[in-house]
Coordinates of C-alpha atoms and ligand atoms in Angstrom, one line a residue:
X1 CA 103.8 99.7 102.5
X2 CA 104.0 98.6 99.7
X3 CA 102.0 95.3 98.2
X4 CA 104.0 92.9 96.4
X5 CA 101.6 91.1 94.0
X6 CA 103.9 90.0 91.3
X7 CA 103.4 85.7 90.0
X8 CA 101.2 85.8 93.7
X9 CA 97.7 84.8 94.6
X10 CA 95.9 87.1 96.9
X11 CA 94.7 85.1 99.4
X12 CA 90.9 84.5 100.1
X13 CA 90.2 87.5 102.9
X14 CA 87.1 89.3 104.7
X15 CA 86.7 92.8 102.8
X16 CA 87.9 94.8 105.2
X17 CA 85.7 96.3 107.0
X18 CA 84.6 100.4 105.0
X19 CA 84.0 97.4 101.8
X20 CA 81.0 96.5 103.8
X21 CA 78.5 99.4 102.9
X22 CA 78.5 97.6 99.3
X23 CA 74.8 97.5 99.7
X24 CA 73.9 101.4 100.0
X25 CA 71.7 102.4 96.2
X26 CA 74.7 102.3 93.5
X27 CA 74.6 105.7 91.8
X28 CA 72.8 105.3 88.0
X29 CA 76.1 104.6 85.5
X30 CA 76.1 107.2 82.3
X31 CA 75.0 105.9 79.5
X32 CA 78.7 106.1 77.1
X33 CA 81.0 103.4 75.8
X34 CA 84.0 104.0 78.4
X35 CA 83.2 106.5 82.0
X36 CA 87.1 106.7 83.8
X37 CA 87.1 108.3 87.1
X38 CA 90.7 110.1 87.9
X39 CA 92.1 111.4 91.3
X40 CA 95.5 113.1 92.6
X41 CA 95.5 113.5 95.8
X42 CA 99.2 115.1 97.8
X43 CA 98.8 112.9 100.4
X44 CA 99.1 113.7 104.3
X45 CA 103.7 114.6 103.8
X46 CA 104.5 116.2 100.7
X47 CA 104.9 119.4 101.3
X48 CA 103.8 119.2 96.8
X49 CA 101.8 117.0 94.4
X50 CA 104.5 115.1 91.8
X51 CA 102.0 112.8 90.1
X52 CA 100.1 114.1 87.2
X53 CA 97.5 112.8 85.6
X54 CA 97.1 112.4 81.5
X55 CA 93.6 112.8 80.0
X56 CA 94.3 112.4 76.2
X57 CA 92.5 111.5 73.2
X58 CA 91.1 107.9 74.2
X59 CA 94.5 108.1 76.0
X60 CA 94.5 108.2 79.8
X61 CA 97.1 107.6 82.4
X62 CA 99.9 109.3 85.3
X63 CA 103.2 110.0 85.1
X64 CA 104.7 109.9 89.3
X65 CA 107.8 112.7 88.8
X66 CA 111.6 112.5 90.4
X67 CA 113.1 115.0 91.5
X68 CA 114.7 117.7 93.4
X69 CA 113.9 121.6 93.7
X70 CA 110.3 121.5 90.5
X71 CA 111.7 118.5 89.2
X72 CA 109.4 116.1 90.3
X73 CA 106.3 117.9 89.4
X74 CA 108.5 119.9 85.8
X75 CA 109.3 115.7 84.4
X76 CA 105.0 114.3 85.2
X77 CA 104.1 117.8 83.2
X78 CA 106.4 117.6 81.3
X79 CA 105.3 113.8 79.9
X80 CA 102.0 113.8 80.2
X81 CA 102.3 117.1 77.6
X82 CA 104.4 115.9 75.7
X83 CA 103.3 111.4 75.3
X84 CA 99.7 114.0 74.5
X85 CA 101.0 116.2 70.9
X86 CA 103.4 113.2 70.5
X87 CA 99.9 111.1 70.3
X88 CA 97.1 113.7 68.6
X89 CA 94.9 113.1 65.9
X90 CA 97.4 109.6 65.6
X91 CA 95.5 105.9 64.8
X92 CA 96.7 103.4 68.3
X93 CA 99.5 101.2 68.1
X94 CA 102.0 99.9 69.8
X95 CA 104.5 101.1 67.9
X96 CA 103.0 105.1 67.7
X97 CA 102.9 104.8 71.8
X98 CA 106.9 104.0 72.1
X99 CA 107.7 106.1 69.6
X100 CA 106.1 109.2 72.4
X101 CA 107.5 108.1 74.9
X102 CA 110.6 108.6 74.2
X103 CA 110.1 111.1 72.1
X104 CA 108.7 112.8 75.9
X105 CA 112.1 110.6 77.6
X106 CA 113.9 112.4 74.9
X107 CA 112.5 116.7 75.7
X108 CA 112.5 115.6 79.6
X109 CA 116.5 114.4 79.3
X110 CA 117.7 117.8 76.8
X111 CA 115.9 119.7 79.1
X112 CA 117.4 118.6 82.3
X113 CA 120.7 119.3 80.2
X114 CA 119.9 123.1 79.8
X115 CA 118.6 124.0 82.9
X116 CA 120.9 122.7 85.8
X117 CA 118.2 122.6 88.7
X118 CA 116.4 120.6 86.9
X119 CA 119.8 117.5 86.8
X120 CA 118.2 114.7 88.5
X121 CA 114.7 115.3 87.0
X122 CA 112.5 111.9 85.7
X123 CA 109.7 110.4 86.0
X124 CA 107.4 107.3 85.8
X125 CA 104.8 107.2 83.1
X126 CA 102.5 104.0 82.8
X127 CA 99.2 104.8 80.2
X128 CA 97.1 102.8 78.3
X129 CA 95.5 104.2 74.6
X130 CA 92.1 102.6 72.8
X131 CA 92.3 101.3 70.0
X132 CA 88.9 99.9 68.3
X133 CA 89.7 96.6 69.9
X134 CA 92.7 96.4 71.7
X135 CA 94.4 98.5 75.3
X136 CA 98.1 99.6 74.4
X137 CA 98.9 99.9 77.6
X138 CA 102.8 102.0 77.5
X139 CA 104.8 101.7 80.8
X140 CA 108.5 102.9 82.7
X141 CA 108.6 102.6 85.8
X142 CA 107.1 102.0 89.3
X143 CA 103.3 103.4 89.1
X144 CA 101.0 100.3 87.5
X145 CA 98.2 99.1 85.4
X146 CA 95.4 96.8 86.8
X147 CA 92.8 94.2 84.3
X148 CA 89.5 92.9 87.0
X149 CA 88.1 90.9 84.3
X150 CA 85.3 88.3 85.2
X151 CA 85.6 89.3 88.6
X152 CA 90.0 89.3 89.9
X153 CA 92.3 91.6 89.4
X154 CA 96.0 91.3 87.8
X155 CA 98.4 93.4 87.9
X156 CA 99.7 93.8 83.8
X157 CA 103.4 95.7 84.0
X158 CA 106.2 95.3 85.9
X159 CA 107.9 97.1 88.3
X160 CA 111.2 98.5 87.5
X161 CA 112.2 100.2 90.7
X162 CA 115.1 97.9 92.6
X163 CA 113.3 95.6 94.9
X164 CA 111.1 94.6 92.8
X165 CA 113.9 93.1 89.6
X166 CA 115.7 91.8 93.3
X167 CA 112.5 89.8 93.9
X168 CA 112.1 88.3 90.8
X169 CA 115.3 87.4 91.0
X170 CA 113.9 85.7 94.1
X171 CA 116.8 87.9 96.2
X172 CA 114.5 89.2 99.1
X173 CA 111.7 88.2 100.4
X174 CA 108.5 89.3 99.5
X175 CA 108.1 91.1 102.5
X176 CA 112.1 92.4 102.5
X177 CA 111.1 94.0 99.4
X178 CA 108.0 95.9 101.0
X179 CA 110.2 97.0 104.2
X180 CA 113.3 97.9 101.6
X181 CA 114.6 101.0 102.6
X182 CA 115.5 101.3 99.2
X183 CA 111.6 100.0 98.6
X184 CA 111.8 104.0 95.9
X185 CA 113.9 103.3 94.2
X186 CA 113.3 102.8 90.5
X187 CA 115.7 101.5 87.5
X188 CA 113.8 103.1 84.8
X189 CA 112.7 106.3 84.2
X190 CA 111.6 108.9 81.2
X191 CA 114.5 111.4 80.8
X192 CA 117.4 110.5 83.3
X193 CA 119.1 108.7 80.2
X194 CA 119.4 109.6 76.4
X195 CA 118.5 106.8 75.1
X196 CA 114.4 104.9 77.4
X197 CA 113.6 101.3 77.0
X198 CA 109.3 100.9 77.0
X199 CA 107.6 98.0 78.0
X200 CA 105.3 97.7 75.6
X201 CA 101.9 95.4 76.5
X202 CA 98.5 94.6 74.7
X203 CA 95.9 93.4 75.0
X204 CA 93.0 92.7 73.4
X205 CA 89.7 94.8 75.0
X206 CA 86.5 93.2 76.8
X207 CA 83.1 94.4 77.2
X208 CA 83.2 94.7 81.0
X209 CA 86.8 95.0 81.6
X210 CA 87.2 97.3 84.5
X211 CA 91.7 99.1 83.9
X212 CA 93.1 100.8 87.3
X213 CA 96.3 103.0 86.9
X214 CA 98.0 104.5 89.8
X215 CA 101.4 105.4 91.2
X216 CA 102.5 103.7 94.3
X217 CA 101.3 106.4 96.8
X218 CA 98.1 103.4 96.3
X219 CA 100.0 100.3 96.3
X220 CA 102.0 101.2 98.4
X221 CA 99.2 102.3 101.3
X222 CA 96.5 99.4 100.0
X223 CA 97.1 95.7 99.9
X224 CA 95.9 94.4 96.4
X225 CA 92.8 92.4 98.0
X226 CA 91.2 95.4 99.2
X227 CA 92.2 97.2 95.8
X228 CA 90.1 94.8 93.7
X229 CA 87.5 95.1 96.9
X230 CA 86.0 98.1 95.7
X231 CA 87.0 98.1 92.8
X232 CA 84.6 94.7 91.9
X233 CA 81.7 96.4 93.7
X234 CA 81.5 99.7 93.6
X235 CA 81.1 101.9 90.2
X236 CA 84.1 103.2 89.1
X237 CA 82.8 107.1 90.4
X238 CA 82.4 105.9 93.9
X239 CA 85.6 103.4 94.2
X240 CA 87.5 105.9 92.6
X241 CA 86.5 108.0 95.8
X242 CA 87.1 105.0 97.7
X243 CA 90.1 104.2 96.9
X244 CA 91.6 107.8 97.8
X245 CA 90.2 107.7 101.2
X246 CA 91.6 104.0 102.5
X247 CA 95.0 105.0 100.8
X248 CA 94.8 109.0 103.0
X249 CA 93.5 106.5 106.0
X250 CA 96.3 104.2 105.2
X251 CA 98.8 107.4 106.1
X252 CA 99.3 108.6 102.5
X253 CA 102.8 108.7 103.0
X254 CA 103.3 109.3 99.3
X255 CA 101.5 111.8 96.5
X256 CA 98.0 109.3 94.8
X257 CA 96.7 108.8 91.9
X258 CA 95.0 106.8 89.9
X259 CA 92.4 106.5 86.6
X260 CA 89.2 103.7 87.6
X261 CA 88.4 103.2 83.1
X262 CA 85.4 100.9 82.7
X263 CA 85.1 99.9 79.5
X264 CA 81.4 98.8 78.4
X265 CA 81.7 98.9 74.7
X266 CA 85.3 95.8 74.3
X267 CA 84.7 93.4 71.7
X268 CA 82.8 94.8 69.1
Ligands
LIG301 CA1 105.3 108.2 93.5

């Protein structure tokens, strides 16, 4: 089930059972300004992993591909490669990030026009690009970026999905949205049309910020309050393992990808 966090406070809840082992000694954190942990897994049901992790220069994110045959993988890997290439050696800025996503879109769109076997392919893309003082978030589709600051988790992106839009318009309740048969339908994707409108979000960096970027294979299986509890109780490496484990134990119905980033130098 998807969990919809739009505009709603998480109710206070007992931490889930698997989180009660926080007393175990934690491993020491390496002495690095940024600690980044990435995980991806095919899950327990799907035959292939169409998610792709994005790991570039001060750039991290996920792309969740869709499309028959090899379309999904081609789209998510193609978007990753195009974005990393477009941003290489550039000074981070929202304009450059937007242009990079437009470049990725144009390339995938062209590719599927030339190869009928890729028709219909597309991908979500949610990426964080860090300058010295800011985090620029580029976002298309229903992958998500969350920020944990001062012990509280906020969803920083809005899902571009049919059910999220119906929910925002008040036409579906949270529960209807979570169980809707069309909950996998996204309303914006990279590569499906000639033009693209990416969301660009800018957030000041603060020391201690903890970021999570994930595909719907995580937040669709694990409720936000359990995600928040895992992130706040553990080191990034352990939290990443735990989140993956929770998504798989909950059924792993989709590919699961996640990036956990601890910013230990923000605000300088
Ligand atoms: Ca997915």
